[in-house]
mmCIF file of C-alpha atoms and ligand atoms in Angstrom:
data_model
loop_
_atom_site.group_PDB
_atom_site.id
_atom_site.type_symbol
_atom_site.label_atom_id
_atom_site.label_comp_id
_atom_site.label_asym_id
_atom_site.label_seq_id
_atom_site.Cartn_x
_atom_site.Cartn_y
_atom_site.Cartn_z
ATOM 1 C CA MET A 27 127.770 91.764 112.405
ATOM 2 C CA PRO A 28 127.595 95.411 111.379
ATOM 3 C CA VAL A 29 123.822 95.836 110.898
ATOM 4 C CA LEU A 30 121.921 95.128 114.107
ATOM 5 C CA GLY A 31 118.319 96.020 113.317
ATOM 6 C CA ILE A 32 115.867 98.313 111.564
ATOM 7 C CA LEU A 33 114.843 101.711 112.896
ATOM 8 C CA SER A 34 112.659 103.420 110.299
ATOM 9 C CA TYR A 35 111.753 104.051 106.704
ATOM 10 C CA THR A 36 111.407 107.388 104.967
ATOM 11 C CA LEU A 37 109.014 108.109 102.124
ATOM 12 C CA ALA A 38 108.550 111.185 99.972
ATOM 13 C CA VAL A 39 104.802 111.732 99.549
ATOM 14 C CA PRO A 40 102.540 114.299 97.874
ATOM 15 C CA THR A 41 100.634 115.420 100.990
ATOM 16 C CA LEU A 42 101.356 114.731 104.632
ATOM 17 C CA LYS A 43 97.797 114.851 105.914
ATOM 18 C CA ASP A 44 96.704 111.687 104.089
ATOM 19 C CA GLY A 45 99.662 109.748 105.438
ATOM 20 C CA VAL A 46 99.352 111.091 108.974
ATOM 21 C CA ARG A 47 95.668 110.190 109.117
ATOM 22 C CA PHE A 48 96.315 106.691 107.759
ATOM 23 C CA TYR A 49 99.159 105.883 110.133
ATOM 24 C CA GLU A 50 97.374 107.415 113.131
ATOM 25 C CA ASP A 51 94.424 105.180 112.334
ATOM 26 C CA ALA A 52 96.916 102.291 112.269
ATOM 27 C CA GLY A 53 97.861 103.131 115.875
ATOM 28 C CA LEU A 54 101.010 105.232 115.464
ATOM 29 C CA GLU A 55 101.613 108.634 117.038
ATOM 30 C CA ALA A 56 102.355 111.524 114.684
ATOM 31 C CA LYS A 57 104.442 114.651 115.043
ATOM 32 C CA LEU A 58 104.402 117.347 112.361
ATOM 33 C CA GLU A 59 107.188 119.852 111.799
ATOM 34 C CA ALA A 60 107.081 122.012 108.670
ATOM 35 C CA ASN A 61 107.168 119.619 105.733
ATOM 36 C CA VAL A 62 108.055 116.481 107.706
ATOM 37 C CA ALA A 63 105.855 114.089 109.657
ATOM 38 C CA THR A 64 107.330 111.480 111.978
ATOM 39 C CA LEU A 65 105.346 108.519 113.249
ATOM 40 C CA ARG A 66 106.323 106.325 116.138
ATOM 41 C CA CYS A 67 105.013 103.332 117.991
ATOM 42 C CA PRO A 68 103.542 104.616 121.274
ATOM 43 C CA SER A 69 105.938 102.547 123.416
ATOM 44 C CA GLN A 70 109.073 103.703 121.583
ATOM 45 C CA ASP A 71 111.130 106.885 121.719
ATOM 46 C CA HIS A 72 112.086 107.102 118.043
ATOM 47 C CA PRO A 73 110.116 107.300 114.805
ATOM 48 C CA SER A 74 109.457 104.235 112.687
ATOM 49 C CA ILE A 75 108.256 106.234 109.691
ATOM 50 C CA VAL A 76 109.304 109.606 108.311
ATOM 51 C CA LEU A 77 107.150 111.255 105.640
ATOM 52 C CA ILE A 78 108.479 114.172 103.630
ATOM 53 C CA GLY A 79 105.735 116.111 101.890
ATOM 54 C CA GLY A 80 105.638 117.856 98.546
ATOM 55 C CA ALA A 81 106.652 115.035 96.218
ATOM 56 C CA GLU A 82 104.979 114.579 92.866
ATOM 57 C CA ARG A 83 104.171 111.012 93.868
ATOM 58 C CA LYS A 84 105.151 108.580 96.617
ATOM 59 C CA ARG A 85 108.646 107.209 96.411
ATOM 60 C CA LEU A 86 111.062 105.406 98.693
ATOM 61 C CA GLY A 87 113.462 107.783 100.397
ATOM 62 C CA HIS A 88 115.649 105.505 102.482
ATOM 63 C CA VAL A 89 115.711 102.829 105.167
ATOM 64 C CA THR A 90 117.468 103.576 108.455
ATOM 65 C CA LEU A 91 119.298 100.661 110.038
ATOM 66 C CA ARG A 92 120.994 100.362 113.414
ATOM 67 C CA ALA A 93 124.610 99.390 112.873
ATOM 68 C CA ALA A 94 128.061 99.091 114.404
ATOM 69 C CA ASP A 95 131.507 99.451 112.856
ATOM 70 C CA LEU A 96 130.523 102.083 110.299
ATOM 71 C CA ASP A 97 134.139 102.386 109.093
ATOM 72 C CA GLY A 98 134.235 98.657 108.411
ATOM 73 C CA ILE A 99 130.964 98.838 106.509
ATOM 74 C CA ALA A 100 132.185 101.795 104.462
ATOM 75 C CA ALA A 101 135.265 99.846 103.396
ATOM 76 C CA GLY A 102 133.161 96.975 102.065
ATOM 77 C CA VAL A 103 130.518 98.989 100.203
ATOM 78 C CA PRO A 104 132.414 99.542 96.915
ATOM 79 C CA ARG A 105 133.476 95.872 96.804
ATOM 80 C CA ALA A 106 129.792 94.892 96.954
ATOM 81 C CA GLY A 107 128.864 97.193 94.079
ATOM 82 C CA GLY A 108 127.432 99.992 96.214
ATOM 83 C CA LYS A 109 128.338 103.595 96.794
ATOM 84 C CA ILE A 110 129.065 105.782 99.782
ATOM 85 C CA VAL A 111 126.706 108.759 99.586
ATOM 86 C CA PRO A 112 128.299 112.035 100.703
ATOM 87 C CA THR A 113 126.652 113.130 103.931
ATOM 88 C CA SER A 114 126.487 116.725 102.763
ATOM 89 C CA SER A 115 123.864 115.703 100.204
ATOM 90 C CA VAL A 116 121.532 114.193 102.801
ATOM 91 C CA ASN A 117 122.386 114.997 106.389
ATOM 92 C CA ASP A 118 125.505 114.792 108.447
ATOM 93 C CA SER A 119 124.973 111.869 110.792
ATOM 94 C CA GLY A 120 125.897 108.224 110.419
ATOM 95 C CA LEU A 121 126.825 106.547 107.162
ATOM 96 C CA TRP A 122 124.762 106.784 103.968
ATOM 97 C CA VAL A 123 125.182 104.073 101.356
ATOM 98 C CA SER A 124 123.334 103.004 98.241
ATOM 99 C CA ASP A 125 123.082 99.506 96.851
ATOM 100 C CA PRO A 126 123.879 98.699 93.190
ATOM 101 C CA HIS A 127 120.351 99.725 92.164
ATOM 102 C CA GLY A 128 120.146 102.972 94.108
ATOM 103 C CA ILE A 129 118.342 101.773 97.242
ATOM 104 C CA LEU A 130 119.504 104.178 99.937
ATOM 105 C CA TYR A 131 120.360 103.064 103.473
ATOM 106 C CA HIS A 132 121.159 105.292 106.417
ATOM 107 C CA LEU A 133 123.275 103.480 109.002
ATOM 108 C CA VAL A 134 123.393 104.890 112.516
ATOM 109 C CA GLU A 135 125.072 103.804 115.726
ATOM 110 C CA ARG A 136 122.442 103.714 118.425
ATOM 111 C CA ALA A 137 121.605 101.622 121.470
ATOM 112 C CA ALA A 138 119.039 98.860 121.043
ATOM 113 C CA ASP A 139 115.470 99.546 122.077
ATOM 114 C CA PRO A 140 114.659 98.291 125.598
ATOM 115 C CA MET A 141 113.310 94.755 125.769
ATOM 116 C CA PRO A 142 109.483 94.971 125.797
ATOM 117 C CA LEU A 143 107.487 93.517 128.662
ATOM 118 C CA PRO A 144 106.415 89.953 127.832
ATOM 119 C CA ALA A 145 102.992 89.715 126.216
ATOM 120 C CA PRO A 146 100.436 87.298 127.695
ATOM 121 C CA VAL A 147 100.742 83.755 126.370
ATOM 122 C CA PHE A 148 98.480 83.163 123.358
ATOM 123 C CA GLU A 149 96.772 79.960 124.421
ATOM 124 C CA ILE A 150 95.270 77.530 121.912
ATOM 125 C CA ASN A 151 93.348 74.460 122.945
ATOM 126 C CA ALA A 152 94.229 71.605 120.610
ATOM 127 C CA PRO A 153 93.436 67.902 120.271
ATOM 128 C CA GLY A 154 95.003 66.192 123.272
ATOM 129 C CA ARG A 155 96.351 69.466 124.604
ATOM 130 C CA ILE A 156 93.964 71.611 126.630
ATOM 131 C CA VAL A 157 95.767 74.675 127.945
ATOM 132 C CA ARG A 158 92.772 76.940 128.656
ATOM 133 C CA THR A 159 89.771 75.661 130.544
ATOM 134 C CA GLY A 160 86.863 77.144 132.492
ATOM 135 C CA ARG A 161 87.098 80.584 130.860
ATOM 136 C CA SER A 162 86.628 82.328 127.529
ATOM 137 C CA ALA A 163 89.531 83.249 125.305
ATOM 138 C CA LEU A 164 87.915 86.502 124.198
ATOM 139 C CA LYS A 165 86.236 89.481 125.823
ATOM 140 C CA PRO A 166 83.306 91.322 124.225
ATOM 141 C CA ILE A 167 84.561 93.425 121.288
ATOM 142 C CA GLY A 168 83.931 96.710 123.059
ATOM 143 C CA GLN A 169 86.300 95.870 125.911
ATOM 144 C CA TYR A 170 89.440 95.845 123.762
ATOM 145 C CA PRO A 171 91.520 99.005 123.452
ATOM 146 C CA ALA A 172 92.610 100.188 120.005
ATOM 147 C CA VAL A 173 95.489 98.144 118.595
ATOM 148 C CA ARG A 174 98.858 99.869 118.975
ATOM 149 C CA PRO A 175 101.844 98.540 116.991
ATOM 150 C CA ARG A 176 104.812 97.623 119.202
ATOM 151 C CA ARG A 177 107.628 98.147 116.721
ATOM 152 C CA LEU A 178 108.602 98.232 113.068
ATOM 153 C CA GLY A 179 109.664 94.696 112.180
ATOM 154 C CA HIS A 180 110.597 94.857 108.516
ATOM 155 C CA VAL A 181 110.252 96.541 105.171
ATOM 156 C CA LEU A 182 109.853 94.983 101.745
ATOM 157 C CA LEU A 183 111.406 96.892 98.864
ATOM 158 C CA PHE A 184 111.218 96.536 95.106
ATOM 159 C CA THR A 185 114.439 96.016 93.196
ATOM 160 C CA PRO A 186 115.300 95.108 89.600
ATOM 161 C CA ASN A 187 117.665 92.378 90.801
ATOM 162 C CA VAL A 188 116.676 90.635 94.017
ATOM 163 C CA MET A 189 119.808 88.569 94.496
ATOM 164 C CA SER A 190 122.079 91.520 93.780
ATOM 165 C CA SER A 191 120.297 93.612 96.404
ATOM 166 C CA VAL A 192 120.546 90.646 98.808
ATOM 167 C CA SER A 193 124.274 90.308 98.116
ATOM 168 C CA PHE A 194 124.768 93.947 98.989
ATOM 169 C CA LEU A 195 123.106 93.423 102.376
ATOM 170 C CA THR A 196 125.016 90.224 103.112
ATOM 171 C CA GLU A 197 128.437 91.274 101.797
ATOM 172 C CA ALA A 198 128.556 94.973 102.625
ATOM 173 C CA LEU A 199 126.174 95.275 105.577
ATOM 174 C CA GLY A 200 126.822 91.913 107.253
ATOM 175 C CA MET A 201 123.233 90.658 107.140
ATOM 176 C CA GLY A 202 122.087 87.129 106.268
ATOM 177 C CA LEU A 203 119.806 85.622 103.618
ATOM 178 C CA ALA A 204 117.046 83.952 105.646
ATOM 179 C CA ASP A 205 114.987 82.413 102.824
ATOM 180 C CA ARG A 206 113.903 83.166 99.277
ATOM 181 C CA ALA A 207 111.533 82.109 96.528
ATOM 182 C CA GLN A 208 113.703 81.747 93.422
ATOM 183 C CA ASP A 209 115.107 85.120 92.377
ATOM 184 C CA ILE A 210 111.706 86.785 92.722
ATOM 185 C CA ILE A 211 111.453 87.462 96.467
ATOM 186 C CA ALA A 212 114.050 87.195 99.235
ATOM 187 C CA PHE A 213 114.235 87.877 102.953
ATOM 188 C CA CYS A 214 117.239 89.113 104.940
ATOM 189 C CA CYS A 215 117.829 89.056 108.685
ATOM 190 C CA VAL A 216 120.494 90.360 111.003
ATOM 191 C CA ARG A 217 122.907 87.774 112.332
ATOM 192 C CA GLN A 218 121.970 87.665 115.985
ATOM 193 C CA ASN A 219 118.606 87.729 117.741
ATOM 194 C CA SER A 220 116.639 88.589 114.614
ATOM 195 C CA ASP A 221 113.134 88.394 113.288
ATOM 196 C CA HIS A 222 113.111 86.044 110.288
ATOM 197 C CA HIS A 223 113.345 89.105 108.062
ATOM 198 C CA VAL A 224 114.220 92.719 108.587
ATOM 199 C CA VAL A 225 114.678 93.839 104.969
ATOM 200 C CA ALA A 226 113.093 91.907 102.095
ATOM 201 C CA PHE A 227 113.011 92.367 98.329
ATOM 202 C CA ALA A 228 110.569 91.654 95.517
ATOM 203 C CA LYS A 229 111.437 91.832 91.847
ATOM 204 C CA SER A 230 110.230 94.800 89.815
ATOM 205 C CA PRO A 231 111.634 96.831 86.939
ATOM 206 C CA ALA A 232 112.393 99.716 89.341
ATOM 207 C CA ILE A 233 113.274 100.228 92.988
ATOM 208 C CA GLY A 234 110.446 101.205 95.338
ATOM 209 C CA PHE A 235 108.728 100.708 98.667
ATOM 210 C CA HIS A 236 106.240 97.858 98.979
ATOM 211 C CA HIS A 237 105.342 97.660 102.677
ATOM 212 C CA GLY A 238 106.330 98.299 106.241
ATOM 213 C CA SER A 239 105.341 95.701 108.814
ATOM 214 C CA PHE A 240 104.568 96.314 112.481
ATOM 215 C CA GLN A 241 104.467 93.763 115.260
ATOM 216 C CA VAL A 242 101.368 93.550 117.423
ATOM 217 C CA GLU A 243 100.710 91.481 120.526
ATOM 218 C CA ASP A 244 99.174 88.344 119.066
ATOM 219 C CA PRO A 245 97.165 86.981 116.110
ATOM 220 C CA ASP A 246 93.943 88.435 117.548
ATOM 221 C CA GLU A 247 95.473 91.908 117.357
ATOM 222 C CA VAL A 248 96.430 91.273 113.734
ATOM 223 C CA GLY A 249 92.771 90.537 113.069
ATOM 224 C CA ARG A 250 91.336 93.372 115.161
ATOM 225 C CA GLY A 251 93.846 95.951 113.942
ATOM 226 C CA GLY A 252 93.306 94.948 110.338
ATOM 227 C CA ARG A 253 89.548 95.143 110.626
ATOM 228 C CA GLU A 254 89.645 98.611 112.223
ATOM 229 C CA LEU A 255 92.132 100.042 109.731
ATOM 230 C CA VAL A 256 90.172 98.694 106.766
ATOM 231 C CA ALA A 257 87.073 100.390 108.155
ATOM 232 C CA SER A 258 88.774 103.759 108.646
ATOM 233 C CA ALA A 259 91.034 103.819 105.587
ATOM 234 C CA ARG A 260 88.453 102.368 103.189
ATOM 235 C CA ARG A 261 91.236 100.865 101.165
ATOM 236 C CA ARG A 262 92.002 97.422 99.817
ATOM 237 C CA ASP A 263 93.341 94.821 102.206
ATOM 238 C CA TRP A 264 94.815 91.355 102.183
ATOM 239 C CA GLY A 265 94.408 89.179 105.223
ATOM 240 C CA PHE A 266 93.935 87.653 107.675
ATOM 241 C CA GLY A 267 96.417 85.023 106.519
ATOM 242 C CA ARG A 268 99.711 83.331 107.292
ATOM 243 C CA HIS A 269 102.947 83.472 105.359
ATOM 244 C CA THR A 270 104.898 80.320 104.634
ATOM 245 C CA ILE A 271 108.186 82.233 104.620
ATOM 246 C CA GLY A 272 108.681 83.641 108.107
ATOM 247 C CA SER A 273 105.513 81.915 109.427
ATOM 248 C CA ASN A 274 103.894 85.163 110.543
ATOM 249 C CA PHE A 275 100.188 85.871 110.629
ATOM 250 C CA PHE A 276 99.467 88.969 108.539
ATOM 251 C CA HIS A 277 96.908 91.537 107.577
ATOM 252 C CA TYR A 278 97.896 94.133 104.949
ATOM 253 C CA ILE A 279 96.014 97.375 104.372
ATOM 254 C CA GLN A 280 96.774 99.560 101.368
ATOM 255 C CA ASP A 281 98.174 102.985 102.217
ATOM 256 C CA PRO A 282 97.112 106.220 100.474
ATOM 257 C CA TRP A 283 99.748 105.765 97.766
ATOM 258 C CA GLY A 284 99.164 102.131 96.773
ATOM 259 C CA SER A 285 101.848 100.553 98.952
ATOM 260 C CA TRP A 286 100.962 98.605 102.102
ATOM 261 C CA PHE A 287 100.931 98.576 105.909
ATOM 262 C CA GLU A 288 101.184 95.171 107.581
ATOM 263 C CA TYR A 289 100.263 94.040 111.090
ATOM 264 C CA TYR A 290 102.103 90.851 111.982
ATOM 265 C CA SER A 291 102.419 88.359 114.811
ATOM 266 C CA ASP A 292 104.370 85.185 115.499
ATOM 267 C CA MET A 293 107.272 85.509 113.096
ATOM 268 C CA ASP A 294 110.088 82.951 113.038
ATOM 269 C CA HIS A 295 113.097 84.006 115.099
ATOM 270 C CA ILE A 296 116.749 83.523 114.159
ATOM 271 C CA GLU A 297 118.828 83.576 117.317
ATOM 272 C CA ASP A 298 122.135 82.824 115.565
ATOM 273 C CA TYR A 299 122.358 83.042 111.780
ATOM 274 C CA ALA A 300 125.312 80.639 111.793
ATOM 275 C CA LEU A 301 122.845 77.906 112.796
ATOM 276 C CA TRP A 302 120.181 78.804 110.198
ATOM 277 C CA THR A 303 119.856 77.122 106.779
ATOM 278 C CA PRO A 304 118.136 79.220 104.084
ATOM 279 C CA THR A 305 115.461 77.543 101.973
ATOM 280 C CA ASN A 306 114.728 78.340 98.339
ATOM 281 C CA TYR A 307 110.936 77.961 98.131
ATOM 282 C CA GLY A 308 108.777 77.425 95.057
ATOM 283 C CA MET A 309 106.678 80.343 93.893
ATOM 284 C CA GLU A 310 103.538 78.716 95.315
ATOM 285 C CA ASP A 311 104.912 79.584 98.759
ATOM 286 C CA SER A 312 106.130 83.063 97.857
ATOM 287 C CA LEU A 313 103.076 84.933 99.141
ATOM 288 C CA ALA A 314 101.218 82.886 101.733
ATOM 289 C CA SER A 315 100.489 79.438 103.082
ATOM 290 C CA TRP A 316 96.818 80.454 103.330
ATOM 291 C CA GLY A 317 94.669 83.558 103.217
ATOM 292 C CA PRO A 318 92.135 85.386 101.082
ATOM 293 C CA GLN A 319 92.499 86.133 97.395
ATOM 294 C CA VAL A 320 95.499 88.387 96.747
ATOM 295 C CA PRO A 321 94.469 91.908 95.613
ATOM 296 C CA PRO A 322 95.263 92.473 91.934
ATOM 297 C CA ASP A 323 97.770 95.246 92.608
ATOM 298 C CA PHE A 324 99.368 93.727 95.709
ATOM 299 C CA VAL A 325 102.778 93.545 94.034
ATOM 300 C CA HIS A 326 102.421 96.499 91.714
ATOM 301 C CA ASN A 327 105.202 99.023 92.044
ATOM 302 C CA TYR A 328 103.457 102.388 91.837
ATOM 303 C CA GLU A 329 106.848 104.094 91.938
ATOM 304 C CA ALA A 330 107.478 102.772 88.457
ATOM 305 C CA ALA A 331 104.675 104.919 87.063
ATOM 306 C CA GLU A 332 105.623 104.581 83.458
ATOM 307 C CA LEU A 333 105.244 100.815 83.625
ATOM 308 C CA ALA A 334 102.113 98.964 82.666
ATOM 309 C CA PHE A 335 99.804 97.796 85.439
ATOM 310 C CA GLY A 336 100.511 94.256 86.601
ATOM 311 C CA CYS A 337 103.920 93.875 85.029
ATOM 312 C CA ASN A 338 105.642 92.705 88.201
ATOM 313 C CA GLN A 339 106.606 89.078 88.247
ATOM 314 C CA LEU A 340 105.515 88.080 91.739
ATOM 315 C CA VAL A 341 102.160 86.405 91.263
HETATM 316 FE FE1 FE2 B 412 105.780 91.666 105.479
#
């Protein structure tokens, strides 16, 4: 099981200040050095996002994954249609590989993050099952601290061929296909102790970055965080809702470049991929089980600038 988890994503962006303000408002902590901004979850010691300024427009740089057996991975990359990227052209640590469509992954050997302290149980009274009695579930709004994301859970990337990009992850990087909706959207996990998805793909004529998703404490924090970020960013949003695939509650807020930031809670967990059976869903389940109207450009790949608005196939 060579890939063990996700660490960060890197984007090239026109100006750092817009991105830093947006992600700070989302609850991340920023550090600026020259032309690079790093953003981390307050409880973690490594960045989840790296922004490199000065680009003509936003584009996906790479995704950094925690991995083991880098030599073994390197041997399998050409067989899966990918390429080893010389380290001298990027930087000199870990293993750099690209998938058949040019999606760049940086694989690093690194210890797992410490196990977080358990969050309070999210109690729901239900017919015939009262678990909370004699007290309110919620405090007055003003008594809640600002929502702080706990960790980066997954990214969703655009690719011209979803199943080919999935095959690269499963064959070369040792990940697993968790579920998919036809050949339009697919979700990959790591093989042990994984969120339902760690890297996902949606079909588009070009590669690109769609969203990064951050875990918060519970569904209430998805709602509160989403509301606050919508108010500060003054951008489009989609949520509060719940995905069919992965089961997580979500709220997406559009970032300064047209891609998205997601708060999530209560995602399916895959303890052992050998015991998991992937489902191929119909397109009616590709986006959500329920939620508000989907924004018109939710699946538009702004990195494919020459393409007509709305040409992506995920609707
Ligand atoms: Fe997501």
